[in-house]
PDB file of C-alpha atoms in Angstrom:
ATOM      1  CA  MET L 104     109.099 134.462 183.156  1.00 85.00           C
ATOM      2  CA  LEU L 105     109.914 130.781 183.791  1.00 92.00           C
ATOM      3  CA  GLU L 106     107.500 129.274 186.244  1.00 94.00           C
ATOM      4  CA  ILE L 107     107.861 125.732 187.717  1.00 96.00           C
ATOM      5  CA  ASN L 108     105.261 124.401 190.059  1.00 95.00           C
ATOM      6  CA  GLY L 109     105.104 121.069 191.897  1.00 95.00           C
ATOM      7  CA  LEU L 110     107.772 119.489 189.624  1.00 96.00           C
ATOM      8  CA  GLN L 111     108.512 115.887 190.471  1.00 96.00           C
ATOM      9  CA  LYS L 112     110.701 113.412 188.530  1.00 96.00           C
ATOM     10  CA  LYS L 113     111.144 109.766 189.276  1.00 94.00           C
ATOM     11  CA  PHE L 114     113.243 107.103 187.614  1.00 92.00           C
ATOM     12  CA  ARG L 115     111.343 103.950 188.486  1.00 87.00           C
ATOM     13  CA  LYS L 116     110.721 104.348 192.210  1.00 88.00           C
ATOM     14  CA  LYS L 117     113.638 106.679 192.900  1.00 91.00           C
ATOM     15  CA  VAL L 118     112.629 110.375 193.380  1.00 93.00           C
ATOM     16  CA  ILE L 119     115.212 112.617 191.635  1.00 95.00           C
ATOM     17  CA  LEU L 120     113.348 115.934 191.890  1.00 96.00           C
ATOM     18  CA  ASP L 121     110.705 116.452 194.571  1.00 94.00           C
ATOM     19  CA  ASN L 122     108.218 119.229 194.598  1.00 92.00           C
ATOM     20  CA  ILE L 123     110.275 121.914 192.821  1.00 95.00           C
ATOM     21  CA  ASP L 124     108.749 125.369 192.798  1.00 95.00           C
ATOM     22  CA  LEU L 125     110.671 128.182 191.015  1.00 94.00           C
ATOM     23  CA  SER L 126     109.835 131.533 189.457  1.00 93.00           C
ATOM     24  CA  ILE L 127     112.513 133.427 187.603  1.00 91.00           C
ATOM     25  CA  GLU L 128     112.497 136.564 185.441  1.00 88.00           C
ATOM     26  CA  LYS L 129     114.773 137.322 182.540  1.00 87.00           C
ATOM     27  CA  GLY L 130     118.373 137.249 183.644  1.00 93.00           C
ATOM     28  CA  VAL L 131     121.220 134.881 184.485  1.00 96.00           C
ATOM     29  CA  TYR L 132     120.831 132.141 187.142  1.00 97.00           C
ATOM     30  CA  ALA L 133     123.474 129.686 188.388  1.00 97.00           C
ATOM     31  CA  LEU L 134     122.301 126.266 189.347  1.00 97.00           C
ATOM     32  CA  LEU L 135     124.484 124.856 192.072  1.00 95.00           C
ATOM     33  CA  GLY L 136     124.415 121.605 193.950  1.00 93.00           C
ATOM     34  CA  PRO L 137     126.504 118.431 194.828  1.00 92.00           C
ATOM     35  CA  ASN L 138     126.854 115.591 192.404  1.00 90.00           C
ATOM     36  CA  GLY L 139     123.517 113.694 192.294  1.00 90.00           C
ATOM     37  CA  ALA L 140     121.442 116.682 193.479  1.00 93.00           C
ATOM     38  CA  GLY L 141     119.362 116.667 190.348  1.00 95.00           C
ATOM     39  CA  LYS L 142     120.768 119.660 188.410  1.00 96.00           C
ATOM     40  CA  THR L 143     120.989 117.850 184.992  1.00 96.00           C
ATOM     41  CA  THR L 144     117.615 116.208 185.468  1.00 96.00           C
ATOM     42  CA  LEU L 145     116.037 119.640 186.264  1.00 97.00           C
ATOM     43  CA  LEU L 146     117.534 121.177 183.081  1.00 96.00           C
ATOM     44  CA  ARG L 147     116.305 118.183 180.979  1.00 95.00           C
ATOM     45  CA  CYS L 148     112.835 118.535 182.410  1.00 95.00           C
ATOM     46  CA  ILE L 149     112.813 122.277 181.575  1.00 94.00           C
ATOM     47  CA  ALA L 150     114.036 121.520 178.053  1.00 93.00           C
ATOM     48  CA  GLY L 151     111.228 119.117 177.520  1.00 90.00           C
ATOM     49  CA  LEU L 152     113.358 116.022 177.233  1.00 91.00           C
ATOM     50  CA  TYR L 153     111.748 114.158 180.169  1.00 92.00           C
ATOM     51  CA  ASP L 154     108.174 113.483 181.228  1.00 92.00           C
ATOM     52  CA  TYR L 155     107.401 114.699 184.734  1.00 94.00           C
ATOM     53  CA  ARG L 156     104.677 115.592 187.144  1.00 94.00           C
ATOM     54  CA  GLY L 157     103.848 119.235 187.719  1.00 94.00           C
ATOM     55  CA  THR L 158     104.026 122.234 185.336  1.00 94.00           C
ATOM     56  CA  ILE L 159     106.686 124.266 183.604  1.00 94.00           C
ATOM     57  CA  LEU L 160     105.667 127.439 181.816  1.00 92.00           C
ATOM     58  CA  LEU L 161     107.606 130.077 179.964  1.00 89.00           C
ATOM     59  CA  ASP L 162     105.717 133.356 179.630  1.00 86.00           C
ATOM     60  CA  GLY L 163     102.613 131.466 180.461  1.00 87.00           C
ATOM     61  CA  ASN L 164     103.063 128.854 177.764  1.00 85.00           C
ATOM     62  CA  LYS L 165     103.948 125.161 178.070  1.00 84.00           C
ATOM     63  CA  ILE L 166     107.402 124.053 176.945  1.00 81.00           C
ATOM     64  CA  THR L 167     106.796 122.973 173.386  1.00 72.00           C
ATOM     65  CA  ASP L 168     108.481 123.004 170.067  1.00 62.00           C
ATOM     66  CA  SER L 169     106.985 126.476 169.502  1.00 61.00           C
ATOM     67  CA  ILE L 170     109.249 127.902 172.218  1.00 71.00           C
ATOM     68  CA  ASN L 171     112.799 128.587 171.118  1.00 85.00           C
ATOM     69  CA  ILE L 172     115.131 126.867 173.651  1.00 91.00           C
ATOM     70  CA  GLY L 173     118.918 126.677 173.454  1.00 94.00           C
ATOM     71  CA  TYR L 174     120.247 123.667 175.332  1.00 96.00           C
ATOM     72  CA  LEU L 175     123.808 122.518 175.899  1.00 96.00           C
ATOM     73  CA  PRO L 176     123.885 119.063 177.510  1.00 95.00           C
ATOM     74  CA  GLN L 177     126.555 118.051 179.983  1.00 91.00           C
ATOM     75  CA  CYS L 178     128.099 115.668 177.444  1.00 91.00           C
ATOM     76  CA  PHE L 179     127.679 117.311 174.041  1.00 91.00           C
ATOM     77  CA  SER L 180     128.337 115.013 171.082  1.00 87.00           C
ATOM     78  CA  THR L 181     127.317 115.068 167.523  1.00 89.00           C
ATOM     79  CA  PHE L 182     128.071 113.580 164.068  1.00 90.00           C
ATOM     80  CA  PRO L 183     131.851 113.041 163.942  1.00 93.00           C
ATOM     81  CA  GLU L 184     132.062 112.903 160.160  1.00 95.00           C
ATOM     82  CA  MET L 185     130.409 116.309 159.750  1.00 96.00           C
ATOM     83  CA  THR L 186     132.114 119.740 159.791  1.00 97.00           C
ATOM     84  CA  ILE L 187     131.307 122.439 162.394  1.00 97.00           C
ATOM     85  CA  TYR L 188     129.401 124.274 159.657  1.00 97.00           C
ATOM     86  CA  GLU L 189     127.324 121.316 158.728  1.00 96.00           C
ATOM     87  CA  VAL L 190     126.490 120.640 162.304  1.00 97.00           C
ATOM     88  CA  LEU L 191     125.369 124.176 162.991  1.00 97.00           C
ATOM     89  CA  LYS L 192     123.350 124.128 159.764  1.00 96.00           C
ATOM     90  CA  TYR L 193     121.678 120.989 160.951  1.00 95.00           C
ATOM     91  CA  PHE L 194     120.669 122.818 164.184  1.00 95.00           C
ATOM     92  CA  CYS L 195     119.443 125.770 162.122  1.00 95.00           C
ATOM     93  CA  VAL L 196     117.025 123.371 160.353  1.00 94.00           C
ATOM     94  CA  LEU L 197     115.894 121.918 163.667  1.00 91.00           C
ATOM     95  CA  LYS L 198     115.223 125.413 164.954  1.00 90.00           C
ATOM     96  CA  LYS L 199     113.493 126.453 161.740  1.00 91.00           C
ATOM     97  CA  ILE L 200     115.870 129.295 160.839  1.00 93.00           C
ATOM     98  CA  LYS L 201     115.081 130.644 157.433  1.00 93.00           C
ATOM     99  CA  LYS L 202     117.480 129.375 154.690  1.00 92.00           C
ATOM    100  CA  GLU L 203     118.448 132.988 153.733  1.00 95.00           C
ATOM    101  CA  GLU L 204     119.409 133.613 157.385  1.00 95.00           C
ATOM    102  CA  THR L 205     121.346 130.440 157.992  1.00 96.00           C
ATOM    103  CA  ASP L 206     124.825 131.473 156.977  1.00 96.00           C
ATOM    104  CA  ASN L 207     124.652 134.780 158.897  1.00 96.00           C
ATOM    105  CA  GLU L 208     123.347 132.983 162.012  1.00 96.00           C
ATOM    106  CA  ILE L 209     126.221 130.435 161.846  1.00 97.00           C
ATOM    107  CA  LYS L 210     128.814 133.087 161.241  1.00 96.00           C
ATOM    108  CA  LYS L 211     127.555 135.163 164.218  1.00 95.00           C
ATOM    109  CA  CYS L 212     127.515 132.238 166.633  1.00 96.00           C
ATOM    110  CA  LEU L 213     130.981 131.025 165.602  1.00 96.00           C
ATOM    111  CA  GLN L 214     132.407 134.527 166.129  1.00 96.00           C
ATOM    112  CA  LEU L 215     131.005 134.505 169.667  1.00 95.00           C
ATOM    113  CA  VAL L 216     132.852 131.253 170.517  1.00 95.00           C
ATOM    114  CA  HIS L 217     136.025 132.070 168.628  1.00 95.00           C
ATOM    115  CA  LEU L 218     135.653 129.234 166.081  1.00 96.00           C
ATOM    116  CA  SER L 219     135.320 131.248 162.778  1.00 95.00           C
ATOM    117  CA  ASP L 220     138.646 129.849 161.534  1.00 95.00           C
ATOM    118  CA  LYS L 221     137.488 126.240 162.176  1.00 94.00           C
ATOM    119  CA  VAL L 222     134.199 126.397 160.284  1.00 94.00           C
ATOM    120  CA  ASN L 223     135.232 123.547 157.905  1.00 95.00           C
ATOM    121  CA  GLU L 224     136.956 121.379 160.577  1.00 95.00           C
ATOM    122  CA  LYS L 225     135.447 117.926 161.106  1.00 96.00           C
ATOM    123  CA  ILE L 226     133.993 117.240 164.538  1.00 95.00           C
ATOM    124  CA  SER L 227     136.201 114.173 164.887  1.00 95.00           C
ATOM    125  CA  ARG L 228     139.291 116.401 164.794  1.00 95.00           C
ATOM    126  CA  LEU L 229     138.203 118.832 167.398  1.00 94.00           C
ATOM    127  CA  SER L 230     139.787 119.069 170.908  1.00 93.00           C
ATOM    128  CA  GLY L 231     137.457 118.758 173.897  1.00 93.00           C
ATOM    129  CA  GLY L 232     137.439 122.529 174.328  1.00 94.00           C
ATOM    130  CA  MET L 233     136.517 123.147 170.685  1.00 95.00           C
ATOM    131  CA  LEU L 234     133.764 120.586 170.810  1.00 95.00           C
ATOM    132  CA  ARG L 235     132.417 122.324 173.971  1.00 95.00           C
ATOM    133  CA  ARG L 236     132.456 125.677 172.166  1.00 95.00           C
ATOM    134  CA  THR L 237     130.683 124.151 169.194  1.00 96.00           C
ATOM    135  CA  GLY L 238     127.988 123.019 171.684  1.00 96.00           C
ATOM    136  CA  ILE L 239     127.682 126.569 173.017  1.00 96.00           C
ATOM    137  CA  ALA L 240     127.380 127.855 169.545  1.00 96.00           C
ATOM    138  CA  GLN L 241     124.450 125.511 168.698  1.00 96.00           C
ATOM    139  CA  ALA L 242     122.720 126.486 171.894  1.00 96.00           C
ATOM    140  CA  LEU L 243     122.904 130.170 170.841  1.00 96.00           C
ATOM    141  CA  ILE L 244     121.393 129.680 167.397  1.00 95.00           C
ATOM    142  CA  GLY L 245     118.124 131.475 166.777  1.00 92.00           C
ATOM    143  CA  LYS L 246     118.159 133.916 169.748  1.00 90.00           C
ATOM    144  CA  PRO L 247     116.566 131.492 172.210  1.00 92.00           C
ATOM    145  CA  GLN L 248     113.974 132.693 174.698  1.00 91.00           C
ATOM    146  CA  LEU L 249     115.460 130.208 177.190  1.00 94.00           C
ATOM    147  CA  LEU L 250     119.106 129.233 177.343  1.00 96.00           C
ATOM    148  CA  LEU L 251     119.960 126.113 179.341  1.00 97.00           C
ATOM    149  CA  LEU L 252     123.689 125.354 179.833  1.00 97.00           C
ATOM    150  CA  ASP L 253     124.932 122.285 181.665  1.00 96.00           C
ATOM    151  CA  GLU L 254     128.539 122.640 182.776  1.00 95.00           C
ATOM    152  CA  PRO L 255     129.341 125.020 179.808  1.00 95.00           C
ATOM    153  CA  THR L 256     132.915 125.820 180.909  1.00 93.00           C
ATOM    154  CA  SER L 257     134.132 122.259 181.444  1.00 89.00           C
ATOM    155  CA  GLU L 258     137.152 121.575 179.189  1.00 90.00           C
ATOM    156  CA  LEU L 259     137.538 125.272 178.309  1.00 92.00           C
ATOM    157  CA  ASP L 260     140.925 126.868 178.930  1.00 93.00           C
ATOM    158  CA  ILE L 261     141.257 130.113 180.973  1.00 92.00           C
ATOM    159  CA  GLU L 262     140.989 132.420 177.991  1.00 93.00           C
ATOM    160  CA  GLU L 263     137.804 130.788 176.711  1.00 93.00           C
ATOM    161  CA  ARG L 264     136.310 130.691 180.227  1.00 93.00           C
ATOM    162  CA  MET L 265     136.744 134.449 180.245  1.00 93.00           C
ATOM    163  CA  ASN L 266     135.196 134.729 176.829  1.00 94.00           C
ATOM    164  CA  PHE L 267     132.202 132.691 178.035  1.00 95.00           C
ATOM    165  CA  LYS L 268     131.425 135.396 180.491  1.00 94.00           C
ATOM    166  CA  LYS L 269     131.458 137.982 177.589  1.00 93.00           C
ATOM    167  CA  ILE L 270     129.110 135.785 175.589  1.00 94.00           C
ATOM    168  CA  ILE L 271     126.569 135.615 178.415  1.00 94.00           C
ATOM    169  CA  ASN L 272     126.807 139.342 179.032  1.00 92.00           C
ATOM    170  CA  ALA L 273     126.120 139.862 175.285  1.00 90.00           C
ATOM    171  CA  VAL L 274     122.925 137.804 175.216  1.00 90.00           C
ATOM    172  CA  LYS L 275     121.521 138.009 178.750  1.00 88.00           C
ATOM    173  CA  GLY L 276     119.237 140.912 178.030  1.00 84.00           C
ATOM    174  CA  ASP L 277     117.214 138.916 175.494  1.00 82.00           C
ATOM    175  CA  CYS L 278     116.495 135.642 177.342  1.00 90.00           C
ATOM    176  CA  THR L 279     116.366 133.734 180.560  1.00 94.00           C
ATOM    177  CA  ILE L 280     119.638 131.841 181.179  1.00 96.00           C
ATOM    178  CA  ILE L 281     120.183 128.974 183.625  1.00 97.00           C
ATOM    179  CA  ILE L 282     123.750 127.699 183.985  1.00 97.00           C
ATOM    180  CA  SER L 283     124.507 124.500 185.923  1.00 96.00           C
ATOM    181  CA  THR L 284     128.091 124.478 187.120  1.00 91.00           C
ATOM    182  CA  HIS L 285     130.569 123.313 189.730  1.00 86.00           C
ATOM    183  CA  LEU L 286     132.877 126.298 188.886  1.00 84.00           C
ATOM    184  CA  VAL L 287     131.415 129.240 190.780  1.00 89.00           C
ATOM    185  CA  GLU L 288     134.264 131.488 189.855  1.00 87.00           C
ATOM    186  CA  ASP L 289     133.198 131.145 186.171  1.00 87.00           C
ATOM    187  CA  VAL L 290     129.746 132.579 186.803  1.00 90.00           C
ATOM    188  CA  GLU L 291     129.770 134.634 190.013  1.00 90.00           C
ATOM    189  CA  SER L 292     130.362 137.968 188.205  1.00 90.00           C
ATOM    190  CA  ILE L 293     127.557 137.389 185.612  1.00 93.00           C
ATOM    191  CA  CYS L 294     124.735 135.801 187.621  1.00 95.00           C
ATOM    192  CA  ASP L 295     121.808 137.687 189.071  1.00 95.00           C
ATOM    193  CA  LYS L 296     120.859 134.861 191.440  1.00 95.00           C
ATOM    194  CA  PHE L 297     122.124 131.419 192.578  1.00 96.00           C
ATOM    195  CA  ILE L 298     119.718 128.480 192.821  1.00 97.00           C
ATOM    196  CA  VAL L 299     120.966 125.891 195.345  1.00 96.00           C
ATOM    197  CA  LEU L 300     119.695 122.354 194.760  1.00 96.00           C
ATOM    198  CA  LYS L 301     120.223 119.549 197.377  1.00 95.00           C
ATOM    199  CA  ASP L 302     118.754 116.047 197.355  1.00 94.00           C
ATOM    200  CA  GLY L 303     116.295 116.959 194.646  1.00 94.00           C
ATOM    201  CA  THR L 304     114.944 120.001 196.383  1.00 95.00           C
ATOM    202  CA  ILE L 305     115.679 123.730 196.006  1.00 96.00           C
ATOM    203  CA  ILE L 306     116.882 124.986 199.405  1.00 94.00           C
ATOM    204  CA  GLU L 307     117.692 128.628 198.484  1.00 94.00           C
ATOM    205  CA  THR L 308     117.434 131.120 195.630  1.00 95.00           C
ATOM    206  CA  LEU L 309     119.595 134.077 196.488  1.00 95.00           C
ATOM    207  CA  PRO L 310     121.522 137.001 194.894  1.00 96.00           C
ATOM    208  CA  PRO L 311     125.369 136.579 194.988  1.00 95.00           C
ATOM    209  CA  LEU L 312     125.989 138.815 198.098  1.00 94.00           C
ATOM    210  CA  GLU L 313     123.196 137.199 200.169  1.00 96.00           C
ATOM    211  CA  LEU L 314     124.615 133.781 199.348  1.00 96.00           C
ATOM    212  CA  ALA L 315     128.069 134.703 200.442  1.00 95.00           C
ATOM    213  CA  MET L 316     126.783 136.256 203.644  1.00 95.00           C
ATOM    214  CA  ILE L 317     125.453 132.924 204.839  1.00 95.00           C
ATOM    215  CA  ALA L 318     129.081 132.210 205.736  1.00 95.00           C
ATOM    216  CA  GLN L 319     129.502 135.349 207.822  1.00 94.00           C
ATOM    217  CA  ASP L 320     130.960 134.588 211.260  1.00 93.00           C
ATOM    218  CA  LYS L 321     131.268 130.921 210.241  1.00 94.00           C
ATOM    219  CA  LEU L 322     134.699 130.916 208.577  1.00 95.00           C
ATOM    220  CA  PHE L 323     137.916 130.370 210.564  1.00 95.00           C
ATOM    221  CA  GLU L 324     141.673 129.922 210.142  1.00 94.00           C
ATOM    222  CA  ILE L 325     143.134 127.373 212.521  1.00 93.00           C
ATOM    223  CA  LYS L 326     146.367 125.464 212.792  1.00 92.00           C
ATOM    224  CA  SER L 327     145.630 122.034 211.378  1.00 91.00           C
ATOM    225  CA  ASP L 328     146.916 120.149 214.346  1.00 91.00           C
ATOM    226  CA  LEU L 329     144.442 122.007 216.514  1.00 90.00           C
ATOM    227  CA  LEU L 330     141.346 120.788 214.647  1.00 88.00           C
ATOM    228  CA  PRO L 331     138.943 118.946 216.977  1.00 84.00           C
ATOM    229  CA  ALA L 332     139.011 115.137 216.405  1.00 81.00           C
ATOM    230  CA  GLY L 333     135.972 113.172 215.398  1.00 72.00           C
ATOM    231  CA  ASP L 334     132.894 113.888 213.339  1.00 62.00           C
ATOM    232  CA  LEU L 335     132.154 117.349 214.654  1.00 71.00           C
ATOM    233  CA  ASP L 336     130.199 120.267 213.231  1.00 84.00           C
ATOM    234  CA  TYR L 337     132.728 121.774 210.858  1.00 90.00           C
ATOM    235  CA  TRP L 338     133.953 121.518 207.286  1.00 92.00           C
ATOM    236  CA  VAL L 339     137.501 121.955 206.073  1.00 93.00           C
ATOM    237  CA  GLU L 340     137.490 123.881 202.893  1.00 92.00           C
ATOM    238  CA  ARG L 341     141.158 123.662 202.243  1.00 91.00           C
ATOM    239  CA  GLU L 342     144.598 123.308 203.894  1.00 94.00           C
ATOM    240  CA  TYR L 343     147.683 125.366 203.191  1.00 93.00           C
ATOM    241  CA  TYR L 344     151.059 126.261 204.615  1.00 94.00           C
ATOM    242  CA  LYS L 345     152.079 129.618 206.118  1.00 90.00           C
ATOM    243  CA  ASP L 346     155.511 130.217 207.518  1.00 90.00           C
ATOM    244  CA  GLY L 347     156.107 126.444 207.412  1.00 92.00           C
ATOM    245  CA  VAL L 348     152.967 125.695 209.452  1.00 94.00           C
ATOM    246  CA  SER L 349     149.942 123.817 208.228  1.00 95.00           C
ATOM    247  CA  TYR L 350     146.682 125.828 208.490  1.00 95.00           C
ATOM    248  CA  SER L 351     143.066 124.967 207.650  1.00 94.00           C
ATOM    249  CA  ARG L 352     140.279 127.180 206.285  1.00 95.00           C
ATOM    250  CA  VAL L 353     137.230 125.913 208.159  1.00 94.00           C
ATOM    251  CA  LEU L 354     133.494 126.481 208.090  1.00 94.00           C
ATOM    252  CA  ALA L 355     131.985 126.074 211.579  1.00 93.00           C
ATOM    253  CA  LYS L 356     129.387 127.524 213.829  1.00 89.00           C
ATOM    254  CA  SER L 357     132.176 128.162 216.326  1.00 86.00           C
ATOM    255  CA  MET L 358     135.867 127.219 216.567  1.00 83.00           C
ATOM    256  CA  LYS L 359     137.542 127.557 219.952  1.00 82.00           C
ATOM    257  CA  PHE L 360     141.190 127.757 218.714  1.00 82.00           C
ATOM    258  CA  GLY L 361     140.523 129.415 215.341  1.00 87.00           C
ATOM    259  CA  ASN L 362     140.694 133.058 214.149  1.00 92.00           C
ATOM    260  CA  LYS L 363     137.698 134.406 212.336  1.00 93.00           C
ATOM    261  CA  ILE L 364     138.117 135.091 208.601  1.00 93.00           C
ATOM    262  CA  ASP L 365     136.135 138.143 207.289  1.00 91.00           C
ATOM    263  CA  ASP L 366     136.979 137.612 203.641  1.00 91.00           C
ATOM    264  CA  ILE L 367     134.075 135.461 202.666  1.00 93.00           C
ATOM    265  CA  CYS L 368     132.902 134.483 199.136  1.00 93.00           C
ATOM    266  CA  ILE L 369     130.012 132.842 197.346  1.00 94.00           C
ATOM    267  CA  GLU L 370     131.565 129.359 197.587  1.00 93.00           C
ATOM    268  CA  ASP L 371     131.779 129.735 201.361  1.00 95.00           C
ATOM    269  CA  GLY L 372     128.069 130.542 201.574  1.00 95.00           C
ATOM    270  CA  TYR L 373     127.217 127.702 199.328  1.00 95.00           C
ATOM    271  CA  MET L 374     129.228 125.171 201.329  1.00 94.00           C
ATOM    272  CA  ALA L 375     127.688 126.458 204.552  1.00 94.00           C
ATOM    273  CA  LEU L 376     124.228 125.775 203.062  1.00 93.00           C
ATOM    274  CA  ILE L 377     125.132 122.341 201.755  1.00 93.00           C
ATOM    275  CA  LYS L 378     126.905 121.178 204.906  1.00 92.00           C
ATOM    276  CA  ASN L 379     124.118 122.772 207.130  1.00 92.00           C
ATOM    277  CA  ILE L 380     126.572 124.831 209.108  1.00 91.00           C
TER     278      ILE L 380
END
């Protein structure tokens, strides 16, 4: 179990994370929140990269070098002159993988991310998507107890985003996984719970269905020209045309001229939380 109690992180006088309390079992958790909510800072604190106030324990132990953590930063970069194999070998050394197990560990991780045929390719020659997959591979090395992934599907094409789900399903039984993402559709089918972070504070931790249900009776379709003017209590999710007429999909506590939409999803519930609707 990952237990976080009273976590606070400041940069100079600015509070980024404020009194975070969180307890999660083994499983897959999505970390959602607007830009600047503190998602990356939270992952870096859990990974042991930042000093902070409070406590973070994994299975009752402090986060130290003795705990095997797989971490993919939001911007993964590494030695451009090295090959993928050399980079992964370097991470094997950092994670104290036995020499006789190194080649097999690298082979296994490269197969998972579909990079086996690029093992000798230099980092400098990789596309953005291939570099991201290399980052995912290094995070998976050594069967981590805790896997922290910051925007793992950014720069991946549709096929590799689908493969990412297969990777998580393959390893989720062995560790605790936290995925920070803006792309809810990439994780909604694989996550046990969603952690919603706003202004440095966790406002909800909910299973997928419960998060979606927050938007129940709050989603409407309305002709765009009938939207109330001014800064009122609603949020336009998107606009679209139907039979040549502009419509808006709107989150609101009530909407006089709108028709209620029953087909709600996780993103609807998330936005209702964030916008306090």
